[in-house]
Amino acid sequence: MTYRVFVGAVGADGSPLSLATRDGRFTYVGPQTPDTAHAQVIDLQGKLVLPGFVDGHIHLDKSFVGDRWRPHRPASTLRERLAAEKQEIADAAPMEDRADALMRQCVSFGTLAMRCHVDVDASTGLTHLHAVMAMRDKWREWLDIELVAFPQAGVIRCPGTAAVLEAAVREGVQVVGGIDPTTLDGDAHGQLDVIFGIAERHGTKIDIHLHEPGDIGLAQLHRIAARTQAAGLQGRVSVSHAYGLGDIGAAALDTVARTLADAGVSIMTNAPGDRAFPPILRLREAGVRVFTGNDNIQDSWWPYGNGDMLQRAMLIGYRSGFYTDDALHVALDMATESAAAVIGKTDYGLRAGNEASFLVFDAPNAAAAVAAAPAARAVIRRGRYWGGPAPLALDPALLRDTAGSTPT
C-alpha cells in the first residue's frame, strides 16, 4: 500500500492544509499534519490545493483543436451557421482525432469530468456519438464523460430526430437534449413532449440549449419548470445558456428564479462575450444551482477557448463583475462542486474517503487563482503526479512517482 502525506499546502481560503492519501484515496484532508510514520512526505511549500475541474458543457465533436486553424466565417442566420459547420466538419481531420486532442488538452489543465453535448439528429444520425464514445473509452481512466444527445438541427423541424434521440439513449447516452423549442422548432409543446417523454421512459436527465430572448425565454423556463415538476424530474433537468434571464427585470427574475429553484432546474452559463446572460448571484440566492462549462472551443461557432476551466471561471467573474473573494469563490464553485453535482459525479472533492485527485497552483488562495488564472499547475490523480500544461516547481519525490502513461 502507498501512503503519502502532502504537507505545507494552503486551501481555498488560504489557511494551512494537509492531505493524506493511501492507494489513491484521501484518508485525511484538514489543517493538521497527519501521522507521517511510514509515509512518503511531499512538501507543497505553500502552494494552493484545489479540487479538479468539472466542465459542465462542452462540444467535443465540433472543435478543431488538433486540426489546422480555421478563420471564423460570419453567418447572419442560424441556418447559415449550421450549413457552414457541416461543410467545415466534413473538411476537417477525423472527429476521433480532434476529440482526442481536446480531451488530452482538457485533462492537462486539470479537468476530471465533463458533460459533452454531441450532435444527434436525423441528418447526422449517430455518427458523431460513436466517434466521441470511442475517444471516451480511450480516456476513461482519466476523464469521466456524461453524454448528451443534442438535436442541433431541432426536433420537430428535422423529422425523424425523435427516433434518433431515443436510439442514442438506448446506446448509453445519459442525457437527452433540446434546443430553442419556440424560435427554432416553432412548436414548444411538441419538442418538450418528445424530450420529456424520452426522459420519463428511459430515466435519463435533460439539458436544453435555450438561447431564446426576453419574454420568449422566460415563458420557456416556466414551461420547462412546470413539466419538470409534473414528471417528478426535480434535480435532473438543466437549461444551458438561458440568455433570457439576462434580459428581464428584477421582479420577473425573482419569480422565475423561485420557480426554477422549486423545480430543481439548474442553469448553465459560460458568460458569453457578446450577450446578456443569467445573473448568477441572484439565481444562487434564490436557491438555483448555477454551473459552468467551456461550451464551444475553437470551432465553427467561435474561435476562442483552450479547455482550461480556471480560465473559464476567471471569465465568469470578469463578465459578472465579481470583485470580492466570496464572489470569486462562486465562479470557482461553478467549475467544480456545482458542475460535479449536476452531472452526478460522486467520489469527488477534497474530503476523506474520496478519490485523491487535486490540483496544485502557485497562488495564495482560490480567489487569487481565479482572478489571475495562472497557466502553471500540477495535476495529481489518485495521489500521484500526472503532469500539467506548464512547469510548476514541486518536491522531486512526487515527480519521481508519476501516475503512469497516458493514452497515445
Coordinates of C-alpha atoms in Angstrom, one line a residue:
M1 CA 0.0 0.0 0.0
T2 CA 1.2 3.5 -0.9
Y3 CA 0.8 6.1 1.9
R4 CA 1.6 9.7 1.1
V5 CA 1.2 12.8 3.1
F6 CA 1.1 16.2 1.4
V7 CA 2.1 19.0 3.8
G8 CA 2.7 22.7 3.6
A9 CA -0.2 23.5 1.3
V10 CA -3.0 26.1 1.6
G11 CA -6.7 25.6 1.0
A12 CA -9.1 27.8 -0.9
D13 CA -9.3 30.4 1.9
G14 CA -5.5 30.5 2.3
S15 CA -5.4 28.6 5.6
P16 CA -3.0 25.7 6.1
L17 CA -3.9 22.4 4.6
S18 CA -2.5 18.9 4.7
L19 CA -3.7 15.8 2.8
A20 CA -3.0 12.1 3.3
T21 CA -3.6 9.5 0.6
R22 CA -3.4 5.8 0.6
D23 CA -3.8 3.8 -2.6
G24 CA -5.2 6.7 -4.4
R25 CA -7.8 7.8 -1.9
F26 CA -7.9 10.6 0.7
T27 CA -7.6 9.4 4.2
Y28 CA -7.3 12.9 5.7
V29 CA -7.9 16.4 4.5
G30 CA -7.6 19.2 7.1
P31 CA -5.4 21.8 8.8
Q32 CA -3.4 19.4 11.0
T33 CA -0.4 17.3 9.9
P34 CA -1.4 13.7 9.9
D35 CA 0.8 10.8 11.1
T36 CA 3.8 10.6 8.8
A37 CA 5.2 7.4 10.1
H38 CA 5.8 5.0 7.2
A39 CA 4.6 7.8 4.8
Q40 CA 6.2 9.4 1.8
V41 CA 6.0 13.1 2.7
I42 CA 5.6 15.6 0.0
D43 CA 6.2 19.3 0.9
L44 CA 4.0 21.6 -1.3
Q45 CA 5.8 24.7 0.1
G46 CA 2.8 27.0 0.5
K47 CA 1.1 26.2 -2.8
L48 CA -2.6 26.2 -3.2
V49 CA -4.6 23.0 -3.5
L50 CA -8.0 22.9 -5.3
P51 CA -10.3 20.1 -6.4
G52 CA -10.1 19.0 -10.1
F53 CA -12.3 20.8 -12.6
V54 CA -15.6 19.7 -14.0
D55 CA -16.7 21.1 -17.4
G56 CA -20.5 21.2 -17.3
H57 CA -20.9 21.9 -21.0
I58 CA -18.6 21.1 -23.9
H59 CA -18.9 20.0 -27.6
L60 CA -16.1 17.6 -28.3
D61 CA -17.4 16.7 -31.8
K62 CA -17.3 20.3 -33.1
S63 CA -13.8 21.5 -32.0
F64 CA -10.9 22.0 -34.4
V65 CA -8.3 21.6 -31.7
G66 CA -5.8 19.1 -33.1
D67 CA -6.5 20.3 -36.7
R68 CA -5.4 23.4 -38.5
W69 CA -6.5 26.9 -37.6
R70 CA -9.7 27.9 -39.3
P71 CA -10.6 31.6 -39.6
H72 CA -14.1 32.3 -38.4
R73 CA -16.8 32.5 -41.1
P74 CA -19.5 35.0 -40.3
A75 CA -23.2 33.9 -40.7
S76 CA -26.3 36.0 -40.5
T77 CA -28.7 33.3 -39.6
L78 CA -28.7 30.0 -37.6
R79 CA -29.4 28.1 -40.8
E80 CA -26.2 29.6 -42.4
R81 CA -24.2 28.8 -39.3
L82 CA -25.4 25.1 -39.4
A83 CA -24.6 24.8 -43.1
A84 CA -21.1 26.3 -42.6
E85 CA -20.4 24.0 -39.7
K86 CA -21.3 20.9 -41.7
Q87 CA -19.0 22.0 -44.5
E88 CA -16.1 22.7 -42.2
I89 CA -16.5 19.5 -40.2
A90 CA -16.6 17.5 -43.4
D91 CA -13.3 19.1 -44.5
A92 CA -11.7 18.7 -41.0
A93 CA -9.4 16.0 -39.6
P94 CA -11.3 12.9 -38.4
M95 CA -13.6 13.6 -35.5
E96 CA -11.9 11.0 -33.3
D97 CA -8.6 12.7 -33.7
R98 CA -10.0 16.1 -32.9
A99 CA -12.0 14.9 -29.9
D100 CA -8.9 13.0 -28.7
A101 CA -6.7 16.2 -28.9
L102 CA -9.2 18.3 -27.0
M103 CA -9.7 15.6 -24.3
R104 CA -5.9 15.5 -23.8
Q105 CA -5.8 19.3 -23.5
C106 CA -8.6 19.4 -21.0
V107 CA -7.1 16.7 -18.8
S108 CA -3.8 18.5 -18.9
F109 CA -5.5 21.6 -17.4
G110 CA -7.0 19.5 -14.6
T111 CA -10.5 18.6 -15.8
L112 CA -11.6 15.3 -14.3
A113 CA -15.1 15.1 -15.7
M114 CA -17.4 16.8 -18.2
R115 CA -20.8 16.9 -19.7
C116 CA -20.4 16.6 -23.5
H117 CA -23.2 17.6 -25.9
V118 CA -23.0 15.6 -29.1
D119 CA -24.9 16.4 -32.3
V120 CA -27.6 13.7 -32.7
D121 CA -30.4 14.2 -35.2
A122 CA -32.0 12.8 -38.4
S123 CA -29.4 14.4 -40.6
T124 CA -26.4 13.3 -38.6
G125 CA -27.6 10.0 -37.2
L126 CA -25.3 8.6 -34.5
T127 CA -22.0 9.2 -36.4
H128 CA -20.8 12.0 -34.0
L129 CA -21.9 10.0 -31.0
H130 CA -19.9 6.9 -32.0
A131 CA -16.8 8.9 -32.6
V132 CA -17.0 10.6 -29.2
M133 CA -17.8 7.3 -27.5
A134 CA -14.6 5.7 -29.0
M135 CA -12.5 8.5 -27.5
R136 CA -14.4 8.4 -24.2
D137 CA -13.4 4.8 -23.9
K138 CA -9.7 5.7 -24.7
W139 CA -9.7 8.3 -21.9
R140 CA -11.9 6.5 -19.4
E141 CA -9.2 6.2 -16.8
W142 CA -8.6 9.9 -16.7
L143 CA -11.9 11.6 -17.7
D144 CA -15.5 10.9 -16.7
I145 CA -17.8 11.9 -19.5
E146 CA -21.6 12.3 -19.3
L147 CA -23.0 12.3 -22.8
V148 CA -25.9 14.5 -24.1
A149 CA -27.8 13.6 -27.3
F150 CA -28.1 17.1 -28.7
P151 CA -30.6 17.8 -31.5
Q152 CA -28.7 20.7 -33.0
A153 CA -31.0 20.9 -36.1
G154 CA -34.1 20.8 -34.0
V155 CA -36.6 18.1 -33.1
I156 CA -39.8 19.0 -34.9
R157 CA -38.3 20.8 -37.8
C158 CA -36.0 17.9 -38.5
P159 CA -38.4 14.9 -38.9
G160 CA -37.0 11.6 -37.6
T161 CA -34.9 13.2 -34.9
A162 CA -37.1 11.9 -32.1
A163 CA -36.3 8.3 -33.1
V164 CA -32.6 9.1 -33.3
L165 CA -32.6 10.6 -29.9
E166 CA -34.2 7.5 -28.5
A167 CA -31.7 5.3 -30.3
A168 CA -28.9 7.3 -28.7
V169 CA -30.3 6.8 -25.3
R170 CA -30.5 3.0 -25.9
E171 CA -26.8 3.1 -26.8
G172 CA -26.0 4.6 -23.4
V173 CA -26.4 8.3 -23.6
Q174 CA -27.3 9.6 -20.1
V175 CA -28.9 13.0 -21.0
V176 CA -31.4 13.9 -23.7
G177 CA -31.0 17.4 -25.1
G178 CA -33.2 20.1 -26.7
I179 CA -32.8 23.5 -28.4
D180 CA -34.9 26.6 -28.6
P181 CA -38.3 24.9 -28.7
T182 CA -40.2 28.0 -29.9
T183 CA -37.7 30.1 -32.1
L184 CA -36.0 27.1 -33.8
D185 CA -38.7 24.4 -33.8
G186 CA -41.8 26.6 -33.8
D187 CA -43.5 24.1 -31.5
A188 CA -42.5 24.4 -27.9
H189 CA -45.1 21.8 -26.6
G190 CA -44.2 19.4 -29.4
Q191 CA -40.4 19.5 -28.7
L192 CA -40.9 19.3 -24.9
D193 CA -43.3 16.4 -25.3
V194 CA -40.5 14.4 -27.1
I195 CA -37.7 15.3 -24.7
F196 CA -39.6 14.8 -21.5
G197 CA -41.2 11.6 -22.9
I198 CA -37.8 10.1 -23.6
A199 CA -36.6 11.1 -20.2
E200 CA -39.6 9.5 -18.5
R201 CA -39.4 6.3 -20.5
H202 CA -35.7 5.8 -20.1
G203 CA -34.8 7.5 -16.8
T204 CA -32.4 10.0 -18.5
K205 CA -31.6 13.5 -17.5
I206 CA -32.5 16.6 -19.6
D207 CA -30.3 19.5 -20.7
I208 CA -31.9 22.1 -23.1
H209 CA -30.0 24.7 -25.0
L210 CA -32.1 27.9 -24.6
H211 CA -30.9 31.0 -26.5
E212 CA -34.4 32.5 -26.7
P213 CA -34.5 36.1 -25.6
G214 CA -36.7 38.1 -23.1
D215 CA -40.3 37.1 -22.7
I216 CA -40.0 34.1 -25.0
G217 CA -37.2 32.7 -23.0
L218 CA -39.0 33.5 -19.7
A219 CA -42.1 31.6 -20.9
Q220 CA -40.0 28.7 -21.9
L221 CA -38.3 28.5 -18.5
H222 CA -41.7 28.5 -16.7
R223 CA -42.9 25.8 -19.1
I224 CA -39.8 23.6 -18.5
A225 CA -40.1 24.0 -14.7
A226 CA -43.8 23.0 -14.8
R227 CA -43.0 19.9 -16.8
T228 CA -40.1 19.0 -14.5
Q229 CA -42.4 19.1 -11.5
A230 CA -45.1 17.1 -13.3
A231 CA -42.7 14.4 -14.4
G232 CA -41.0 14.2 -11.0
L233 CA -37.6 15.1 -12.5
Q234 CA -36.5 17.6 -9.9
G235 CA -32.7 17.8 -9.8
R236 CA -32.4 16.1 -13.2
V237 CA -33.2 18.9 -15.6
S238 CA -30.8 21.7 -16.7
V239 CA -31.1 24.6 -19.0
S240 CA -28.0 25.7 -20.8
H241 CA -27.4 29.4 -21.6
A242 CA -30.9 30.7 -20.7
Y243 CA -30.0 34.1 -22.2
G244 CA -33.5 35.4 -21.5
L245 CA -32.7 35.6 -17.8
G246 CA -30.3 38.4 -18.6
D247 CA -33.0 40.4 -20.4
I248 CA -35.8 40.6 -17.8
G249 CA -36.5 42.9 -14.9
A250 CA -35.9 42.2 -11.3
A251 CA -39.5 41.2 -10.4
A252 CA -39.8 38.7 -13.3
L253 CA -36.4 37.4 -12.5
D254 CA -37.2 36.8 -8.8
T255 CA -40.4 35.0 -9.8
V256 CA -38.8 32.7 -12.3
A257 CA -35.8 32.1 -10.0
R258 CA -38.2 30.8 -7.3
T259 CA -39.9 28.6 -9.9
L260 CA -36.7 27.1 -11.1
A261 CA -35.5 26.5 -7.6
D262 CA -38.7 24.8 -6.6
A263 CA -38.5 22.5 -9.6
G264 CA -34.8 21.8 -9.1
V265 CA -33.9 23.1 -12.6
S266 CA -30.2 24.1 -12.8
I267 CA -28.8 26.7 -15.1
M268 CA -25.5 26.6 -17.1
T269 CA -23.8 29.7 -18.3
N270 CA -20.4 30.2 -19.8
A271 CA -20.7 34.0 -19.7
P272 CA -20.7 34.7 -23.4
G273 CA -18.8 37.7 -24.6
D274 CA -21.5 39.3 -26.8
R275 CA -24.7 38.6 -24.9
A276 CA -26.5 39.3 -21.7
F277 CA -26.6 36.2 -19.6
P278 CA -28.1 34.9 -16.3
P279 CA -27.4 37.0 -13.2
I280 CA -25.5 34.3 -11.2
L281 CA -25.6 35.6 -7.7
R282 CA -29.3 36.5 -7.8
L283 CA -30.2 33.0 -9.0
R284 CA -28.0 31.3 -6.4
E285 CA -29.6 33.5 -3.7
A286 CA -33.0 32.1 -4.8
G287 CA -31.7 28.5 -4.5
V288 CA -31.0 27.8 -8.2
R289 CA -27.9 25.7 -8.9
V290 CA -25.8 27.6 -11.4
F291 CA -22.8 25.9 -13.1
T292 CA -20.5 26.5 -16.0
G293 CA -18.6 24.9 -18.9
N294 CA -16.4 25.9 -21.8
D295 CA -19.1 25.3 -24.4
N296 CA -17.6 25.6 -27.9
I297 CA -13.9 25.6 -28.2
Q298 CA -12.2 26.8 -31.5
D299 CA -14.9 25.6 -33.8
S300 CA -17.4 27.0 -36.4
W301 CA -19.3 28.9 -33.7
W302 CA -16.4 30.9 -32.3
P303 CA -12.6 30.9 -32.3
Y304 CA -12.0 31.2 -28.6
G305 CA -11.1 28.8 -25.8
N306 CA -8.5 26.3 -24.8
G307 CA -10.3 23.9 -22.4
D308 CA -9.0 25.5 -19.2
M309 CA -11.8 25.7 -16.7
L310 CA -9.8 28.0 -14.4
Q311 CA -9.7 30.5 -17.3
R312 CA -13.5 29.9 -17.7
A313 CA -14.0 30.7 -14.0
M314 CA -12.0 33.9 -14.5
L315 CA -14.2 34.9 -17.4
I316 CA -17.3 34.2 -15.4
G317 CA -16.0 36.5 -12.7
Y318 CA -14.9 39.2 -15.1
R319 CA -18.2 39.3 -17.1
S320 CA -20.2 39.2 -13.9
G321 CA -18.3 41.9 -12.1
F322 CA -17.1 39.6 -9.3
Y323 CA -14.6 41.5 -7.3
T324 CA -14.8 40.2 -3.7
D325 CA -13.2 36.9 -2.6
D326 CA -16.6 35.4 -1.9
A327 CA -17.8 36.2 -5.4
L328 CA -14.7 34.8 -7.0
H329 CA -15.2 31.6 -4.9
V330 CA -18.7 31.4 -6.6
A331 CA -17.0 31.4 -10.0
L332 CA -14.7 28.5 -8.9
D333 CA -17.6 26.6 -7.4
M334 CA -19.5 26.7 -10.7
A335 CA -16.5 24.9 -12.3
T336 CA -16.1 22.4 -9.5
E337 CA -18.6 21.4 -6.9
S338 CA -21.8 22.7 -8.7
A339 CA -20.9 21.2 -12.0
A340 CA -20.0 17.9 -10.3
A341 CA -23.4 17.8 -8.6
V342 CA -25.2 18.4 -11.9
I343 CA -23.5 15.5 -13.7
G344 CA -23.7 13.3 -10.7
K345 CA -20.0 12.8 -10.2
T346 CA -19.6 11.1 -6.9
D347 CA -16.3 10.4 -5.1
Y348 CA -15.4 14.0 -5.8
G349 CA -13.8 16.8 -3.8
L350 CA -11.3 17.4 -1.1
R351 CA -12.8 15.1 1.5
A352 CA -11.6 11.9 3.3
G353 CA -12.7 8.8 1.5
N354 CA -12.9 10.4 -2.0
E355 CA -10.5 9.8 -4.9
A356 CA -7.3 11.6 -4.2
S357 CA -7.3 13.8 -7.3
F358 CA -6.5 17.5 -7.0
L359 CA -4.7 20.5 -8.5
V360 CA -1.7 22.5 -7.2
F361 CA -1.1 26.2 -8.0
D362 CA 1.4 28.8 -7.1
A363 CA -1.2 31.1 -5.6
P364 CA -2.1 32.3 -2.0
N365 CA -5.8 31.3 -2.2
A366 CA -8.6 30.4 -4.6
A367 CA -9.7 34.0 -5.2
A368 CA -6.3 34.9 -6.4
A369 CA -6.1 31.9 -8.6
V370 CA -9.5 32.7 -10.3
A371 CA -8.5 36.3 -10.8
A372 CA -5.2 35.5 -12.4
A373 CA -5.9 32.1 -14.0
P374 CA -2.2 31.0 -13.8
A375 CA -1.3 28.5 -16.5
A376 CA 1.3 26.7 -14.4
R377 CA -0.2 23.9 -12.3
A378 CA 0.3 20.3 -11.3
V379 CA -2.4 17.7 -11.8
I380 CA -2.5 14.9 -9.1
R381 CA -4.5 11.9 -10.0
R382 CA -5.3 9.3 -7.3
G383 CA -2.4 10.6 -5.2
R384 CA 0.2 10.6 -7.9
Y385 CA 1.7 13.2 -10.2
W386 CA 0.0 13.2 -13.6
G387 CA 1.5 16.3 -15.2
G388 CA 0.3 19.8 -16.2
P389 CA 0.2 22.3 -19.0
A390 CA 3.2 24.4 -17.8
P391 CA 6.1 23.7 -15.4
L392 CA 5.4 24.1 -11.7
A393 CA 8.3 23.6 -9.2
L394 CA 7.4 20.6 -7.0
D395 CA 9.0 18.3 -4.5
P396 CA 11.2 15.9 -6.6
A397 CA 9.9 13.0 -4.6
L398 CA 6.5 13.5 -6.2
L399 CA 7.8 13.9 -9.7
R400 CA 9.6 10.5 -9.5
D401 CA 6.4 8.7 -9.0
T402 CA 4.1 9.6 -11.8
A403 CA 0.5 8.4 -12.4
G404 CA 1.6 6.2 -15.3
S405 CA 1.3 6.5 -19.0
T406 CA -1.4 8.5 -20.8
P407 CA -3.2 7.4 -24.0
T408 CA -1.2 7.9 -27.2

